[in-house]
Short mmCIF file of C-alpha atoms in Angstrom, two decimals:
data_model
loop_
_atom_site.label_atom_id
_atom_site.label_comp_id
_atom_site.label_asym_id
_atom_site.label_seq_id
_atom_site.Cartn_x
_atom_site.Cartn_y
_atom_site.Cartn_z
CA MET R 27 2.78 -18.13 23.89
CA TYR R 28 0.16 -20.35 22.26
CA ALA R 29 -2.58 -18.72 24.34
CA TYR R 30 -1.36 -15.28 23.25
CA PHE R 31 -1.31 -16.39 19.62
CA LEU R 32 -4.90 -17.67 19.84
CA ARG R 33 -6.07 -14.46 21.51
CA ARG R 34 -4.51 -12.38 18.76
CA LEU R 35 -6.16 -14.52 16.11
CA ALA R 36 -9.51 -14.08 17.85
CA LEU R 37 -9.04 -10.29 17.93
CA ILE R 38 -8.41 -10.02 14.17
CA PRO R 39 -12.13 -10.29 13.17
CA LEU R 40 -13.10 -7.73 15.82
CA THR R 41 -10.39 -5.34 14.68
CA LEU R 42 -11.44 -5.74 11.05
CA LEU R 43 -15.04 -5.05 12.04
CA GLY R 44 -14.03 -1.86 13.85
CA ILE R 45 -11.91 -0.60 10.93
CA ILE R 46 -14.63 -1.24 8.36
CA ALA R 47 -17.38 0.19 10.59
CA ILE R 48 -15.49 3.47 11.14
CA ASN R 49 -14.74 3.88 7.44
CA PHE R 50 -18.31 2.94 6.49
CA ALA R 51 -19.66 5.64 8.83
CA ILE R 52 -17.30 8.24 7.33
CA VAL R 53 -18.34 7.33 3.79
CA GLN R 54 -22.03 7.82 4.66
CA ILE R 55 -21.46 11.55 5.32
CA ALA R 56 -19.00 12.13 2.47
CA PRO R 57 -20.52 14.00 -0.51
CA GLY R 58 -20.45 12.82 -4.10
CA GLY R 59 -21.56 9.20 -4.02
CA PRO R 60 -21.58 6.90 -7.08
CA VAL R 61 -25.19 7.79 -7.97
CA GLU R 62 -24.37 11.51 -7.88
CA GLN R 63 -21.34 10.99 -10.09
CA LEU R 64 -23.27 8.92 -12.61
CA LEU R 65 -26.08 11.50 -12.76
CA ALA R 66 -23.57 14.30 -13.24
CA GLN R 67 -22.01 12.38 -16.14
CA LEU R 68 -25.42 11.78 -17.72
CA ARG R 69 -26.34 15.43 -17.38
CA HIS R 70 -23.02 16.56 -18.83
CA THR R 71 -23.43 14.16 -21.76
CA ALA R 72 -26.97 15.40 -22.43
CA VAL R 73 -25.93 19.06 -22.38
CA SER R 74 -22.96 18.40 -24.65
CA ALA R 75 -25.11 16.50 -27.16
CA THR R 76 -27.70 19.29 -27.19
CA ALA R 77 -24.99 21.88 -27.76
CA ARG R 78 -23.51 19.93 -30.67
CA VAL R 79 -26.85 19.26 -32.39
CA GLY R 80 -28.78 22.46 -31.87
CA GLY R 81 -26.09 25.10 -31.72
CA GLY R 82 -26.86 28.22 -29.76
CA GLU R 83 -30.67 27.98 -30.03
CA GLY R 84 -30.53 24.30 -29.10
CA VAL R 85 -28.59 25.15 -25.95
CA GLU R 86 -31.23 27.69 -24.90
CA ALA R 87 -34.01 25.20 -25.63
CA GLY R 88 -32.20 22.54 -23.62
CA ARG R 89 -31.82 24.91 -20.69
CA GLY R 90 -35.52 25.75 -20.82
CA GLY R 91 -36.49 22.07 -20.98
CA GLY R 92 -34.19 21.26 -18.08
CA ALA R 93 -35.71 24.02 -15.97
CA ALA R 94 -39.22 22.76 -16.71
CA GLN R 95 -38.34 19.18 -15.78
CA SER R 96 -36.44 20.19 -12.66
CA GLY R 97 -39.72 20.96 -10.98
CA ASN R 98 -40.68 17.27 -11.21
CA SER R 99 -37.48 16.19 -9.47
CA GLY R 100 -37.15 19.00 -7.00
CA ALA R 101 -37.42 16.59 -4.09
CA SER R 102 -34.26 14.76 -5.17
CA ALA R 103 -31.21 15.17 -2.95
CA TYR R 104 -28.88 15.16 -5.96
CA ARG R 105 -28.01 18.43 -7.63
CA GLY R 106 -27.00 16.52 -10.76
CA ALA R 107 -30.48 15.00 -10.96
CA GLN R 108 -32.16 18.18 -12.16
CA GLY R 109 -34.08 17.48 -15.35
CA LEU R 110 -34.04 13.69 -14.93
CA ASP R 111 -37.00 11.40 -14.29
CA PRO R 112 -37.42 10.66 -10.54
CA ALA R 113 -38.32 7.05 -11.40
CA PHE R 114 -34.98 6.71 -13.21
CA ILE R 115 -33.15 8.10 -10.16
CA ALA R 116 -35.01 5.67 -7.87
CA GLU R 117 -34.02 2.80 -10.15
CA LEU R 118 -30.37 3.87 -9.99
CA ASN R 119 -30.56 3.93 -6.19
CA ARG R 120 -32.02 0.43 -6.25
CA GLN R 121 -29.29 -0.86 -8.60
CA PHE R 122 -26.55 0.57 -6.41
CA GLY R 123 -28.25 -0.73 -3.27
CA PHE R 124 -28.95 2.69 -1.77
CA ASP R 125 -32.67 2.05 -1.46
CA GLN R 126 -31.90 0.24 1.81
CA PRO R 127 -30.96 1.88 5.14
CA ALA R 128 -27.25 2.15 5.97
CA TYR R 129 -27.36 -0.43 8.76
CA VAL R 130 -28.95 -2.99 6.41
CA ARG R 131 -26.26 -2.42 3.78
CA PHE R 132 -23.51 -2.64 6.41
CA GLY R 133 -24.88 -5.89 7.83
CA ARG R 134 -25.15 -7.44 4.37
CA MET R 135 -21.59 -6.35 3.53
CA ILE R 136 -20.13 -7.85 6.73
CA GLY R 137 -21.99 -11.12 6.10
CA ASP R 138 -20.56 -11.29 2.59
CA TYR R 139 -17.04 -10.49 3.78
CA LEU R 140 -17.09 -13.51 6.09
CA THR R 141 -17.05 -15.68 2.96
CA PHE R 142 -14.70 -13.31 1.07
CA ASN R 143 -17.53 -12.19 -1.19
CA LEU R 144 -16.31 -8.62 -1.69
CA GLY R 145 -19.10 -7.66 -4.08
CA LYS R 146 -18.96 -6.30 -7.60
CA SER R 147 -17.44 -3.05 -8.82
CA TYR R 148 -19.92 -0.32 -9.73
CA PHE R 149 -17.97 0.87 -12.76
CA ARG R 150 -15.73 -2.03 -13.88
CA ASP R 151 -18.42 -4.75 -14.11
CA ARG R 152 -16.12 -7.26 -12.39
CA ALA R 153 -16.05 -8.96 -9.00
CA VAL R 154 -13.94 -7.05 -6.49
CA LEU R 155 -12.06 -10.18 -5.43
CA ASP R 156 -11.09 -10.84 -9.06
CA LEU R 157 -9.86 -7.24 -9.36
CA VAL R 158 -7.83 -7.54 -6.15
CA LEU R 159 -6.26 -10.84 -7.22
CA ASP R 160 -5.55 -9.39 -10.66
CA LYS R 161 -3.76 -6.31 -9.30
CA LEU R 162 -2.08 -7.91 -6.29
CA PRO R 163 0.96 -9.39 -8.13
CA VAL R 164 2.06 -5.91 -9.23
CA SER R 165 1.94 -4.53 -5.68
CA ILE R 166 3.59 -7.65 -4.29
CA SER R 167 6.41 -7.33 -6.83
CA LEU R 168 7.06 -3.74 -5.83
CA GLY R 169 6.60 -4.29 -2.10
CA VAL R 170 8.57 -7.49 -1.61
CA TRP R 171 11.60 -6.53 -3.70
CA SER R 172 11.70 -3.01 -2.25
CA THR R 173 11.47 -4.31 1.33
CA LEU R 174 14.17 -6.93 0.78
CA LEU R 175 16.54 -4.40 -0.78
CA ILE R 176 15.84 -1.87 1.98
CA TYR R 177 16.80 -4.44 4.63
CA VAL R 178 19.82 -5.70 2.67
CA ILE R 179 21.14 -2.13 2.36
CA SER R 180 20.04 -0.61 5.68
CA ILE R 181 21.20 -3.27 8.14
CA PRO R 182 24.86 -3.46 6.98
CA LEU R 183 24.97 0.33 6.55
CA GLY R 184 23.49 0.92 10.01
CA ILE R 185 25.97 -1.50 11.61
CA ALA R 186 28.88 0.15 9.79
CA LYS R 187 27.73 3.59 10.95
CA ALA R 188 27.41 2.37 14.55
CA VAL R 189 30.90 0.81 14.56
CA ARG R 190 32.42 3.95 12.98
CA ASP R 191 30.28 6.42 14.92
CA GLY R 192 31.61 9.96 14.50
CA SER R 193 34.01 9.08 11.68
CA ARG R 194 34.11 10.68 8.23
CA PHE R 195 32.25 7.65 6.83
CA ASP R 196 29.47 8.17 9.39
CA VAL R 197 29.15 11.86 8.54
CA LEU R 198 29.12 11.35 4.76
CA SER R 199 26.66 8.46 4.91
CA SER R 200 24.43 10.49 7.24
CA ALA R 201 24.19 13.15 4.53
CA ALA R 202 22.93 10.52 2.07
CA VAL R 203 20.48 9.22 4.68
CA ILE R 204 19.13 12.71 5.34
CA ILE R 205 18.62 13.32 1.61
CA GLY R 206 16.82 9.98 1.26
CA TYR R 207 14.61 10.78 4.24
CA ALA R 208 13.78 14.34 3.16
CA ILE R 209 12.94 13.75 -0.51
CA PRO R 210 9.78 11.72 -1.29
CA ALA R 211 10.09 8.57 -3.36
CA PHE R 212 7.96 9.97 -6.19
CA LEU R 213 10.43 12.83 -6.72
CA PHE R 214 13.23 10.30 -7.04
CA ALA R 215 11.03 8.43 -9.51
CA ILE R 216 10.65 11.55 -11.67
CA LEU R 217 14.40 12.16 -11.50
CA LEU R 218 15.13 8.57 -12.56
CA ILE R 219 12.73 8.92 -15.51
CA ILE R 220 14.48 12.11 -16.62
CA LEU R 221 17.92 10.52 -16.33
CA PHE R 222 17.40 6.91 -17.44
CA ALA R 223 13.98 6.43 -19.09
CA GLY R 224 14.17 8.78 -22.07
CA GLY R 225 13.05 11.88 -20.20
CA ARG R 226 16.00 13.98 -21.30
CA TYR R 227 19.27 12.07 -21.19
CA LEU R 228 19.52 8.27 -21.36
CA ASP R 229 16.89 5.80 -22.57
CA TRP R 230 17.99 2.62 -20.80
CA PHE R 231 14.81 1.51 -19.02
CA PRO R 232 11.12 1.20 -19.96
CA LEU R 233 8.63 3.74 -18.69
CA ARG R 234 5.52 1.64 -18.16
CA GLY R 235 4.38 -1.83 -17.16
CA LEU R 236 6.11 -4.79 -15.50
CA ILE R 237 6.69 -6.78 -18.69
CA SER R 238 7.15 -6.08 -22.39
CA ASP R 239 4.43 -6.65 -24.98
CA ASN R 240 6.30 -9.64 -26.43
CA TRP R 241 6.95 -11.22 -23.00
CA THR R 242 5.11 -14.44 -23.85
CA ASP R 243 7.33 -14.94 -26.90
CA LEU R 244 10.56 -14.77 -24.88
CA SER R 245 12.50 -17.65 -23.35
CA TRP R 246 12.35 -18.06 -19.56
CA PRO R 247 15.78 -16.46 -18.91
CA ALA R 248 14.76 -13.56 -21.15
CA ARG R 249 11.41 -13.26 -19.33
CA ILE R 250 13.15 -13.01 -15.97
CA ALA R 251 15.59 -10.42 -17.31
CA ASP R 252 12.70 -8.44 -18.84
CA TYR R 253 10.78 -8.52 -15.55
CA PHE R 254 13.71 -7.13 -13.53
CA TRP R 255 14.47 -4.63 -16.30
CA HIS R 256 11.01 -3.13 -15.85
CA LEU R 257 11.28 -3.27 -12.03
CA THR R 258 14.62 -1.49 -11.80
CA LEU R 259 13.50 2.15 -11.76
CA PRO R 260 10.33 1.88 -9.61
CA VAL R 261 12.03 -0.33 -7.02
CA THR R 262 15.08 1.96 -6.97
CA ALA R 263 12.85 4.96 -6.30
CA MET R 264 11.08 3.16 -3.45
CA VAL R 265 14.34 1.93 -1.91
CA ILE R 266 15.95 5.39 -2.00
CA GLY R 267 12.91 6.87 -0.33
CA GLY R 268 12.58 4.12 2.30
CA PHE R 269 16.03 3.03 3.51
CA ALA R 270 16.80 6.10 5.65
CA SER R 271 14.60 5.33 8.67
CA LEU R 272 15.69 1.71 8.92
CA THR R 273 19.38 2.66 8.62
CA MET R 274 19.14 5.08 11.54
CA LEU R 275 17.07 2.60 13.56
CA THR R 276 19.75 -0.07 13.05
CA LYS R 277 22.56 2.32 13.98
CA ASN R 278 20.85 3.56 17.14
CA ALA R 279 19.92 0.02 18.20
CA PHE R 280 23.54 -1.10 17.84
CA LEU R 281 24.91 1.96 19.66
CA ASP R 282 22.50 1.33 22.52
CA GLU R 283 23.64 -2.29 22.83
CA ILE R 284 27.36 -1.56 22.37
CA ASN R 285 27.32 0.71 25.43
CA LYS R 286 25.81 -1.94 27.73
CA GLN R 287 27.73 -3.76 30.43
CA TYR R 288 27.58 -7.23 28.87
CA VAL R 289 29.52 -5.93 25.83
CA VAL R 290 32.24 -4.52 28.08
CA THR R 291 32.40 -7.86 29.86
CA ALA R 292 32.65 -9.80 26.60
CA ARG R 293 35.51 -7.61 25.41
CA ALA R 294 37.26 -7.98 28.77
CA LYS R 295 37.12 -11.77 28.32
CA GLY R 296 39.19 -11.38 25.16
CA LEU R 297 36.50 -12.04 22.56
CA SER R 298 37.18 -10.65 19.10
CA GLU R 299 35.29 -7.58 17.96
CA HIS R 300 33.55 -9.62 15.28
CA ARG R 301 32.40 -12.16 17.88
CA VAL R 302 31.17 -9.39 20.18
CA LEU R 303 29.23 -7.61 17.44
CA TYR R 304 27.67 -10.58 15.66
CA GLY R 305 27.56 -13.11 18.48
CA HIS R 306 26.11 -10.86 21.19
CA VAL R 307 25.13 -7.37 20.01
CA PHE R 308 23.49 -8.36 16.71
CA ARG R 309 20.87 -10.65 18.24
CA ASN R 310 19.68 -8.05 20.75
CA ALA R 311 19.88 -5.05 18.41
CA MET R 312 17.89 -6.79 15.68
CA LEU R 313 14.76 -6.99 17.83
CA LEU R 314 13.83 -3.37 17.15
CA VAL R 315 14.66 -3.75 13.45
CA ILE R 316 12.48 -6.85 13.09
CA ALA R 317 9.64 -5.09 14.87
CA GLY R 318 9.49 -2.60 12.00
CA PHE R 319 9.39 -5.25 9.27
CA PRO R 320 5.56 -5.56 9.03
CA ALA R 321 5.10 -1.80 8.92
CA THR R 322 7.79 -1.49 6.25
CA LEU R 323 6.29 -4.27 4.14
CA VAL R 324 2.73 -2.95 4.40
CA ASN R 325 3.95 0.57 3.56
CA MET R 326 5.85 -0.69 0.52
CA LEU R 327 2.97 -2.92 -0.59
CA PHE R 328 0.26 -0.29 -0.49
CA THR R 329 0.89 3.28 0.68
CA GLY R 330 4.44 3.71 -0.59
CA SER R 331 3.74 2.22 -4.01
CA LEU R 332 0.68 4.36 -4.84
CA LEU R 333 2.40 7.27 -6.57
CA ILE R 334 5.08 4.97 -7.97
CA GLU R 335 2.36 2.92 -9.65
CA VAL R 336 0.86 6.07 -11.12
CA ILE R 337 4.17 7.48 -12.37
CA PHE R 338 5.35 4.24 -13.97
CA SER R 339 1.86 3.18 -15.16
CA LEU R 340 1.88 0.04 -12.99
CA ASP R 341 -1.66 -1.27 -12.57
CA GLY R 342 -1.42 -2.43 -8.96
CA LEU R 343 -3.55 -2.58 -5.85
CA GLY R 344 -2.63 0.89 -4.61
CA LEU R 345 -3.74 2.48 -7.87
CA LEU R 346 -6.94 0.42 -7.81
CA GLY R 347 -7.84 1.68 -4.34
CA PHE R 348 -7.02 5.28 -5.24
CA GLU R 349 -9.20 5.21 -8.36
CA ALA R 350 -12.01 3.62 -6.33
CA VAL R 351 -11.90 6.50 -3.84
CA VAL R 352 -11.98 9.09 -6.64
CA LYS R 353 -14.92 7.40 -8.37
CA ARG R 354 -16.69 6.47 -5.11
CA ASP R 355 -16.63 2.81 -6.15
CA TYR R 356 -17.64 1.63 -2.68
CA PRO R 357 -17.30 -2.15 -3.18
CA VAL R 358 -13.73 -1.71 -4.42
CA MET R 359 -12.98 0.82 -1.67
CA PHE R 360 -14.10 -1.46 1.14
CA GLY R 361 -12.79 -4.60 -0.55
CA THR R 362 -9.25 -3.21 -0.82
CA LEU R 363 -9.50 -1.78 2.72
CA TYR R 364 -10.53 -5.21 3.98
CA MET R 365 -7.56 -6.90 2.28
CA PHE R 366 -5.11 -4.18 3.41
CA SER R 367 -6.26 -4.47 7.02
CA LEU R 368 -6.26 -8.27 7.05
CA ILE R 369 -2.74 -8.49 5.61
CA GLY R 370 -1.48 -5.82 8.04
CA LEU R 371 -2.94 -7.57 11.09
CA LEU R 372 -1.50 -10.92 10.05
CA LEU R 373 1.94 -9.38 9.46
CA ASN R 374 1.88 -7.77 12.91
CA LEU R 375 1.08 -11.15 14.44
CA ILE R 376 3.96 -12.71 12.49
CA SER R 377 6.22 -9.95 13.83
CA ASP R 378 5.38 -10.84 17.43
CA LEU R 379 6.03 -14.51 16.75
CA THR R 380 9.38 -13.63 15.19
CA TYR R 381 10.25 -11.66 18.31
CA HIS R 382 9.74 -14.81 20.37
CA LEU R 383 11.69 -17.03 17.99
CA ILE R 384 14.70 -14.72 18.01
CA ASP R 385 14.66 -14.24 21.78
CA PRO R 386 12.65 -16.90 23.67
CA ARG R 387 12.95 -14.76 26.81
CA ILE R 388 10.26 -12.49 25.34
CA ASP R 389 6.89 -13.91 26.36
CA PHE R 390 3.90 -11.84 25.23
CA SER R 391 1.52 -13.96 27.26
CA ALA R 392 2.98 -12.43 30.42
CA ARG R 393 1.49 -9.08 29.40
CA SER R 394 -2.02 -10.36 30.01
CA GLY R 395 -1.61 -9.67 33.73
#
């Protein structure tokens, strides 16, 4: 097992390199880079200022001047660069680092990532690592509490459905599970806002942020209560949208184990139903459930919380990565991707180790043959 653990640790850097290399190659062919966006903003600002100052005649003069200058920058690859000085465009490329070939930029980025130097944001004027560390507590709050509640609800519910398979309880709870699986979490979030956050009916919960403006003035018990008060609606939306799959996985895992011969033998020996379920079936059935824990946590931390962060104005890591993609803020894009991938790989390794701890008969090192 130790050899397997060391091999997996050694594969993490190679896997990270592959993930970043593929995404870096895709970004190179994607249109609308940061220089293009900045030039488009400058051009839009210049046209708007000309329109405000000169009126109709000023607009025509501005158009004529732009057409005359566009001949000097006709060799530029940027459509938004028309009418701008080529030397200015070259300077922008140098500032953004695009005056170097792609392989040079990629090599420099990988070298920096080895020391967790994730670069500096193009548009926020802050180090990417500082941004990630600043936003991470919000995503961790959403992800950890949502994942814990999903497991606390899904495992007992799945066991109850397996024990009462085919009963009225199983049918009614299956309807709730199907609704939770079919409706996205962000729709539940909108519904909760309408019902409980002053949308139309009740105004019980806040609509934005994780803490109140006067949080620092509160006592520690009041701070804790305020924190969970703000978390209630976003976490509820994520739990409703995420518990369905784990509930069905737990139920099916228990049904599969209940029908095996060792359960029949245990019952024939006179063991109580509680002893059979929680002394024999539970340990084996939980292997599949535990295997999904890293995927559930990563999904709740990043992917699942993206729209929830937007809807409830929670400034977390998912929202940071989304805004970086929209703005083509490449250092933030690759920095968040690097952290997402690293955390995901480490959680998958922890999952395999947990497998072995729960059932020592599972030996991943035997798979090397």
